[in-house]
Tab-separated table of C-alpha atoms and ligand atoms in Angstrom:
chain	number	residue	atom	x	y	z
A	224	UNK	CA	2.923	12.790	3.779
A	225	UNK	CA	3.789	9.759	5.879
A	226	UNK	CA	2.222	6.436	4.935
A	227	UNK	CA	2.177	3.506	7.352
A	228	UNK	CA	0.896	0.010	6.673
A	229	UNK	CA	-0.622	-2.079	9.450
A	230	UNK	CA	-0.317	-5.750	8.505
A	231	UNK	CA	-0.280	-9.285	9.821
A	232	UNK	CA	-1.423	-12.424	8.023
A	233	UNK	CA	-3.303	-13.425	11.149
A	234	UNK	CA	-6.779	-12.021	11.841
A	235	UNK	CA	-8.006	-10.711	15.167
A	236	UNK	CA	-4.636	-9.354	16.303
A	237	UNK	CA	-5.626	-5.679	16.456
A	238	UNK	CA	-4.803	-4.382	12.965
A	239	UNK	CA	-8.024	-2.441	12.449
A	240	UNK	CA	-7.983	-1.211	16.049
A	241	UNK	CA	-4.438	0.063	15.514
A	242	UNK	CA	-5.424	1.918	12.336
A	243	UNK	CA	-8.469	3.502	14.023
A	244	UNK	CA	-6.505	4.488	17.136
A	245	UNK	CA	-3.410	5.888	15.425
A	246	UNK	CA	-5.571	7.561	12.756
A	247	UNK	CA	-7.758	9.122	15.445
A	248	UNK	CA	-4.747	10.381	17.366
A	249	UNK	CA	-3.165	11.943	14.279
A	250	UNK	CA	-6.415	13.753	13.466
A	251	UNK	CA	-6.800	14.881	17.086
A	252	UNK	CA	-3.383	16.483	16.751
A	253	UNK	CA	-4.588	18.492	13.795
A	254	UNK	CA	-2.900	16.372	11.125
A	255	UNK	CA	-5.030	15.777	8.040
A	256	UNK	CA	-5.310	12.001	8.106
A	257	UNK	CA	-6.625	9.304	5.776
A	258	UNK	CA	-7.310	5.702	6.758
A	259	UNK	CA	-7.640	3.183	3.919
A	260	UNK	CA	-9.522	-0.110	4.195
A	261	UNK	CA	-7.780	-2.775	2.107
A	262	UNK	CA	-9.586	-5.703	3.701
A	263	UNK	CA	-12.442	-7.159	1.594
A	264	UNK	CA	-14.206	-7.879	4.891
A	265	UNK	CA	-14.425	-4.138	5.328
A	266	UNK	CA	-14.083	-4.034	9.124
A	267	UNK	CA	-12.598	-0.545	9.062
A	268	UNK	CA	-15.411	0.683	6.803
A	269	UNK	CA	-18.003	-0.959	9.065
A	270	UNK	CA	-16.362	0.644	12.084
A	271	UNK	CA	-17.306	4.019	10.623
A	272	UNK	CA	-20.756	2.761	9.576
A	273	UNK	CA	-20.195	2.252	5.866
A	274	UNK	CA	-21.572	-0.976	4.434
A	275	UNK	CA	-18.889	-2.901	2.497
A	276	UNK	CA	-21.662	-4.728	0.609
A	277	UNK	CA	-22.877	-1.564	-1.046
A	278	UNK	CA	-20.143	1.062	-0.812
A	279	UNK	CA	-19.487	2.801	-4.144
A	280	UNK	CA	-17.158	4.351	-5.121
A	281	UNK	CA	-14.418	2.979	-2.932
A	282	UNK	CA	-11.082	1.237	-3.130
A	283	UNK	CA	-12.413	-1.381	-5.552
A	284	UNK	CA	-13.330	1.304	-8.093
A	285	UNK	CA	-9.917	2.914	-7.569
A	286	UNK	CA	-8.221	-0.338	-8.593
A	287	UNK	CA	-10.621	-1.015	-11.455
A	288	UNK	CA	-9.954	2.479	-12.823
A	289	UNK	CA	-6.187	2.088	-12.729
A	290	UNK	CA	-5.739	4.272	-9.653
A	291	UNK	CA	-8.027	7.128	-10.687
A	292	UNK	CA	-9.167	8.902	-7.553
A	293	UNK	CA	-12.599	10.438	-7.310
A	294	UNK	CA	-13.354	12.926	-4.528
A	295	UNK	CA	-16.430	10.834	-3.601
A	296	UNK	CA	-14.114	7.972	-2.575
A	297	UNK	CA	-12.880	9.957	0.415
A	298	UNK	CA	-15.539	9.846	3.133
A	299	UNK	CA	-15.738	11.847	6.323
A	300	UNK	CA	-15.799	10.017	9.651
A	301	UNK	CA	-17.224	11.281	12.934
A	302	UNK	CA	-13.798	12.731	13.693
A	303	UNK	CA	-12.730	16.072	12.329
A	304	UNK	CA	-9.695	15.772	10.078
A	305	UNK	CA	-10.074	12.004	9.671
A	306	UNK	CA	-11.151	10.674	6.267
A	307	UNK	CA	-11.798	7.108	5.146
A	308	UNK	CA	-11.250	5.405	1.814
A	309	UNK	CA	-13.628	2.440	2.233
A	310	UNK	CA	-13.439	-1.169	1.059
A	311	UNK	CA	-16.128	-3.214	-0.591
A	312	UNK	CA	-16.500	-6.975	-0.576
A	313	UNK	CA	-15.777	-6.893	-4.333
A	314	UNK	CA	-12.113	-6.348	-3.420
A	315	UNK	CA	-11.929	-10.102	-2.828
A	316	UNK	CA	-12.082	-10.617	-6.596
A	317	UNK	CA	-9.172	-8.315	-7.456
A	318	UNK	CA	-6.445	-10.948	-7.343
A	319	UNK	CA	-8.299	-13.044	-9.903
A	320	UNK	CA	-9.119	-10.070	-12.112
A	321	UNK	CA	-5.906	-8.090	-12.079
A	322	UNK	CA	-3.350	-9.960	-9.991
A	323	UNK	CA	-0.889	-10.674	-12.767
A	324	UNK	CA	-1.168	-7.440	-14.719
A	325	UNK	CA	2.082	-5.481	-14.934
A	326	UNK	CA	2.317	-2.423	-12.691
A	327	UNK	CA	-0.580	-3.698	-10.585
A	328	UNK	CA	1.465	-3.506	-7.385
A	329	UNK	CA	1.953	0.250	-7.667
A	330	UNK	CA	-1.615	1.444	-8.169
A	331	UNK	CA	-2.150	2.533	-4.572
A	332	UNK	CA	1.241	4.195	-4.308
A	333	UNK	CA	0.560	6.314	-7.382
A	334	UNK	CA	-2.921	7.222	-6.185
A	335	UNK	CA	-1.612	8.299	-2.777
A	336	UNK	CA	1.144	10.363	-4.335
A	337	UNK	CA	-1.611	12.480	-5.866
A	338	UNK	CA	-2.982	13.116	-2.375
A	339	UNK	CA	0.353	14.332	-1.070
A	340	UNK	CA	-0.808	17.902	-0.416
A	341	UNK	CA	-4.152	16.838	0.949
A	342	UNK	CA	-3.127	14.480	3.762
A	343	UNK	CA	-0.242	14.482	6.190
A	344	UNK	CA	-0.727	10.951	7.524
A	345	UNK	CA	-2.096	7.864	5.804
A	346	UNK	CA	-2.726	4.519	7.519
A	347	UNK	CA	-3.377	1.381	5.496
A	348	UNK	CA	-5.420	-1.440	7.055
A	349	UNK	CA	-4.369	-4.717	5.400
A	350	UNK	CA	-6.314	-7.927	4.862
A	351	UNK	CA	-4.961	-10.980	6.701
A	352	UNK	CA	-3.741	-12.609	3.490
A	353	UNK	CA	-0.954	-12.015	1.050
A	354	UNK	CA	-2.185	-10.827	-2.315
A	355	UNK	CA	-2.293	-7.860	-4.612
A	356	UNK	CA	-3.778	-5.626	-1.871
A	357	UNK	CA	-1.055	-6.263	0.687
A	358	UNK	CA	1.618	-5.917	-2.004
A	359	UNK	CA	0.134	-2.525	-2.919
A	360	UNK	CA	0.086	-1.421	0.710
A	361	UNK	CA	3.709	-2.369	1.269
A	362	UNK	CA	4.821	-0.614	-1.915
A	363	UNK	CA	2.977	2.556	-0.894
A	364	UNK	CA	4.261	2.879	2.668
A	365	UNK	CA	7.366	3.966	4.507
A	366	UNK	CA	6.939	1.707	7.533
A	367	UNK	CA	5.122	-1.505	8.403
A	368	UNK	CA	3.491	-1.812	11.813
A	369	UNK	CA	2.858	-5.440	12.735
A	370	UNK	CA	0.437	-6.009	15.628
A	371	UNK	CA	0.929	-9.361	17.336
A	372	UNK	CA	-1.500	-10.738	19.852
A	373	UNK	CA	0.344	-11.868	22.968
A	374	UNK	CA	-0.852	-15.465	22.988
A	375	UNK	CA	0.888	-18.751	22.250
A	376	UNK	CA	-0.046	-19.284	18.599
A	377	UNK	CA	0.743	-15.721	17.610
A	378	UNK	CA	4.465	-16.196	17.260
A	379	UNK	CA	3.979	-18.819	14.533
A	380	UNK	CA	1.808	-16.363	12.594
A	381	UNK	CA	4.433	-13.679	13.065
A	382	UNK	CA	7.139	-15.936	11.631
A	383	UNK	CA	5.033	-16.340	8.514
A	384	UNK	CA	4.456	-12.588	8.219
A	385	UNK	CA	8.170	-11.867	8.611
A	386	UNK	CA	9.004	-14.413	5.882
A	387	UNK	CA	6.465	-12.760	3.579
A	388	UNK	CA	7.930	-9.302	4.242
A	389	UNK	CA	11.470	-10.571	3.618
A	390	UNK	CA	10.364	-12.126	0.326
A	391	UNK	CA	8.680	-8.932	-0.872
A	392	UNK	CA	11.652	-6.820	0.165
A	393	UNK	CA	14.017	-9.088	-1.742
A	394	UNK	CA	11.922	-8.784	-4.884
A	395	UNK	CA	11.921	-4.980	-4.556
A	396	UNK	CA	15.522	-4.779	-3.426
A	397	UNK	CA	14.502	-2.394	-0.683
A	398	UNK	CA	14.494	-2.718	3.085
A	399	UNK	CA	11.350	-1.434	4.738
A	400	UNK	CA	11.437	-0.437	8.412
A	401	UNK	CA	9.199	-2.530	10.636
A	402	UNK	CA	7.757	-2.192	14.119
A	403	UNK	CA	6.304	-5.231	15.882
A	404	UNK	CA	3.629	-4.229	18.384
A	405	UNK	CA	2.462	-6.635	21.134
A	406	UNK	CA	-1.310	-6.282	21.493
A	407	UNK	CA	-4.146	-7.527	23.720
A	408	UNK	CA	-1.626	-7.826	26.538
A	409	UNK	CA	-2.926	-9.055	29.871
A	410	UNK	CA	-0.188	-9.198	32.460
A	411	UNK	CA	-2.227	-11.573	34.629
A	412	UNK	CA	-2.050	-14.374	32.084
A	413	UNK	CA	0.845	-16.717	31.514
A	414	UNK	CA	0.210	-16.639	27.759
A	415	UNK	CA	0.738	-12.874	27.577
A	416	UNK	CA	3.804	-12.796	29.806
A	417	UNK	CA	5.538	-15.747	28.164
A	418	UNK	CA	4.722	-14.667	24.631
A	419	UNK	CA	6.119	-11.206	25.302
A	420	UNK	CA	9.330	-12.751	26.683
A	421	UNK	CA	9.606	-14.905	23.563
A	422	UNK	CA	9.044	-11.909	21.274
A	423	UNK	CA	11.754	-9.969	23.127
A	424	UNK	CA	14.111	-12.882	22.681
A	425	UNK	CA	13.401	-13.503	18.994
A	426	UNK	CA	12.714	-10.021	17.610
A	427	UNK	CA	14.454	-7.613	19.983
A	428	UNK	CA	15.592	-5.246	17.230
A	429	UNK	CA	12.119	-4.770	15.678
A	430	UNK	CA	9.977	-5.012	18.789
A	431	UNK	CA	8.357	-1.924	20.260
A	432	UNK	CA	9.501	-1.847	23.895
A	433	UNK	CA	5.988	-1.396	25.267
A	434	UNK	CA	2.589	-3.103	24.865
A	435	UNK	CA	-1.008	-2.339	23.940
A	436	UNK	CA	-2.992	-3.686	26.904
A	437	UNK	CA	-6.250	-5.536	26.659
A	438	UNK	CA	-8.895	-2.902	27.270
A	439	UNK	CA	-12.604	-3.718	27.020
A	440	UNK	CA	-13.320	-0.079	26.203
A	441	UNK	CA	-12.139	-0.694	22.628
A	442	UNK	CA	-15.359	-2.592	22.012
A	443	UNK	CA	-17.365	0.234	23.554
A	444	UNK	CA	-15.665	2.715	21.209
A	445	UNK	CA	-16.427	0.613	18.128
A	446	UNK	CA	-20.113	0.536	19.104
A	447	UNK	CA	-20.060	4.328	19.002
A	448	UNK	CA	-18.132	4.483	15.704
A	449	UNK	CA	-15.400	6.564	17.333
A	450	UNK	CA	-11.740	5.879	18.031
A	451	UNK	CA	-11.193	5.083	21.715
A	452	UNK	CA	-8.646	7.894	21.752
A	453	UNK	CA	-11.505	10.304	20.974
A	454	UNK	CA	-14.162	8.697	23.164
A	455	UNK	CA	-11.917	8.150	26.198
A	456	UNK	CA	-8.543	9.837	25.757
A	457	UNK	CA	-7.352	8.641	29.172
A	458	UNK	CA	-8.317	4.989	28.843
A	459	UNK	CA	-5.327	2.663	29.204
A	460	UNK	CA	-5.661	1.652	25.571
A	461	UNK	CA	-5.644	5.275	24.390
A	462	UNK	CA	-2.553	6.066	26.417
A	463	UNK	CA	-0.758	3.050	24.985
A	464	UNK	CA	-1.547	4.067	21.406
A	465	UNK	CA	-0.294	7.584	22.191
A	466	UNK	CA	3.032	6.073	23.246
A	467	UNK	CA	3.109	3.977	20.074
A	468	UNK	CA	2.427	7.021	17.906
A	469	UNK	CA	5.268	8.896	19.614
A	470	UNK	CA	7.633	6.031	18.776
A	471	UNK	CA	6.554	5.827	15.141
A	472	UNK	CA	6.602	9.604	14.680
A	473	UNK	CA	10.138	9.755	16.068
A	474	UNK	CA	11.406	7.751	13.088
A	475	UNK	CA	9.074	9.167	10.428
A	476	UNK	CA	11.398	11.744	8.890
A	477	UNK	CA	14.227	9.213	8.577
A	478	UNK	CA	11.869	6.615	7.095
A	479	UNK	CA	10.789	9.031	4.414
A	480	UNK	CA	14.321	9.935	3.403
A	481	UNK	CA	15.245	6.269	3.205
A	482	UNK	CA	12.322	5.419	0.953
A	483	UNK	CA	13.513	4.885	-2.579
A	484	UNK	CA	10.955	6.354	-4.910
A	485	UNK	CA	11.922	4.387	-8.001
A	486	UNK	CA	8.554	4.043	-9.661
A	487	UNK	CA	9.759	1.396	-12.057
A	488	UNK	CA	10.486	-1.172	-9.353
A	489	UNK	CA	9.709	-4.646	-10.658
A	490	UNK	CA	6.392	-5.243	-8.941
B	583	ADP	P1	-7.760	-7.443	13.075
B	583	ADP	O1	-7.985	-6.193	12.292
B	583	ADP	O2	-6.321	-7.828	13.182
B	583	ADP	O3	-8.594	-8.595	12.602
B	583	ADP	P2	-9.235	-6.058	15.184
B	583	ADP	O4	-8.545	-4.775	15.402
B	583	ADP	O5	-10.486	-6.058	14.376
B	583	ADP	O6	-8.222	-7.156	14.602
B	583	ADP	O7	-9.517	-6.682	16.630
B	583	ADP	C1	-10.236	-7.887	16.806
B	583	ADP	C2	-11.156	-7.746	18.011
B	583	ADP	O8	-10.385	-7.527	19.188
B	583	ADP	C3	-12.110	-6.563	17.913
B	583	ADP	O9	-13.340	-6.930	18.478
B	583	ADP	C4	-11.447	-5.476	18.741
B	583	ADP	O10	-12.387	-4.585	19.320
B	583	ADP	C5	-10.748	-6.288	19.809
B	583	ADP	N1	-9.499	-5.652	20.262
B	583	ADP	C6	-8.458	-5.214	19.517
B	583	ADP	N2	-7.489	-4.712	20.276
B	583	ADP	C7	-7.912	-4.831	21.557
B	583	ADP	C8	-7.353	-4.506	22.836
B	583	ADP	N3	-6.130	-3.959	22.948
B	583	ADP	N4	-8.087	-4.784	23.941
B	583	ADP	C9	-9.304	-5.356	23.853
B	583	ADP	N5	-9.887	-5.686	22.699
B	583	ADP	C10	-9.206	-5.430	21.550
B	584	MG	MG1	-9.068	-5.949	10.508
């Protein structure tokens, strides 16, 4: 089982879209795939028509029950082979309730380990803030995918995200592979072109050497509750996510070997 986290402390950069697209592609390839909504706003759950105000049981119950999985937590989507573990708005209260409890950072990792035979790919959709949910996602995954919108303010947000990741890695004494993915790229705009040049200059070793273009069909796909890769496999956006998946898959076996599975890490 390969687990990938999609994270950035900035909202609106394409995190949920990346999870839906890569998750859809994995399922389309016949891989049993789970997408997990860790954002209390529940955008990923809403995408697949589950209401984060009323969803039960979901990820909140999983955390409240110390990582106990119930089969009812895993929901089907409109895509064969793609399941969803939904979020509820109650997740917003977790930090206050459980944030300082020992072992809290490993709940998701332990729960996913129990699903090892059931799913081949797991994608974690993070909230745009650092807290117990993002810490859990990072501890549970073998790679972090960081979407960055190609516009002027995005690089500042990325700096913050990279500092956060470095801090968490130091505390766990473990380096986690990262892929920075330029998103919403529009080659006709100065903001996109110049931001991409800046990213190449500052983050050349972590930067994916391609882009996810701006594609209005993503909105169309979300209206139909389907990944764009399913609705329109040949849309520019779908093709770009296929190239991204190929890049991430190429490193997946190495990532897994490198992952230290010391369960007693101090988090
Ligand atoms: P995040 O999860 O980081 O907040 P989303 O994936 O929800 O970001 O994207 C924010 C908005 O931008 C959504 O309306 C989504 O449909 C749209 N969007 C995301 N990626 C693209 C893209 N490559 N082209 C066009 N629109 C996009
Ligand atoms: Mg989102």
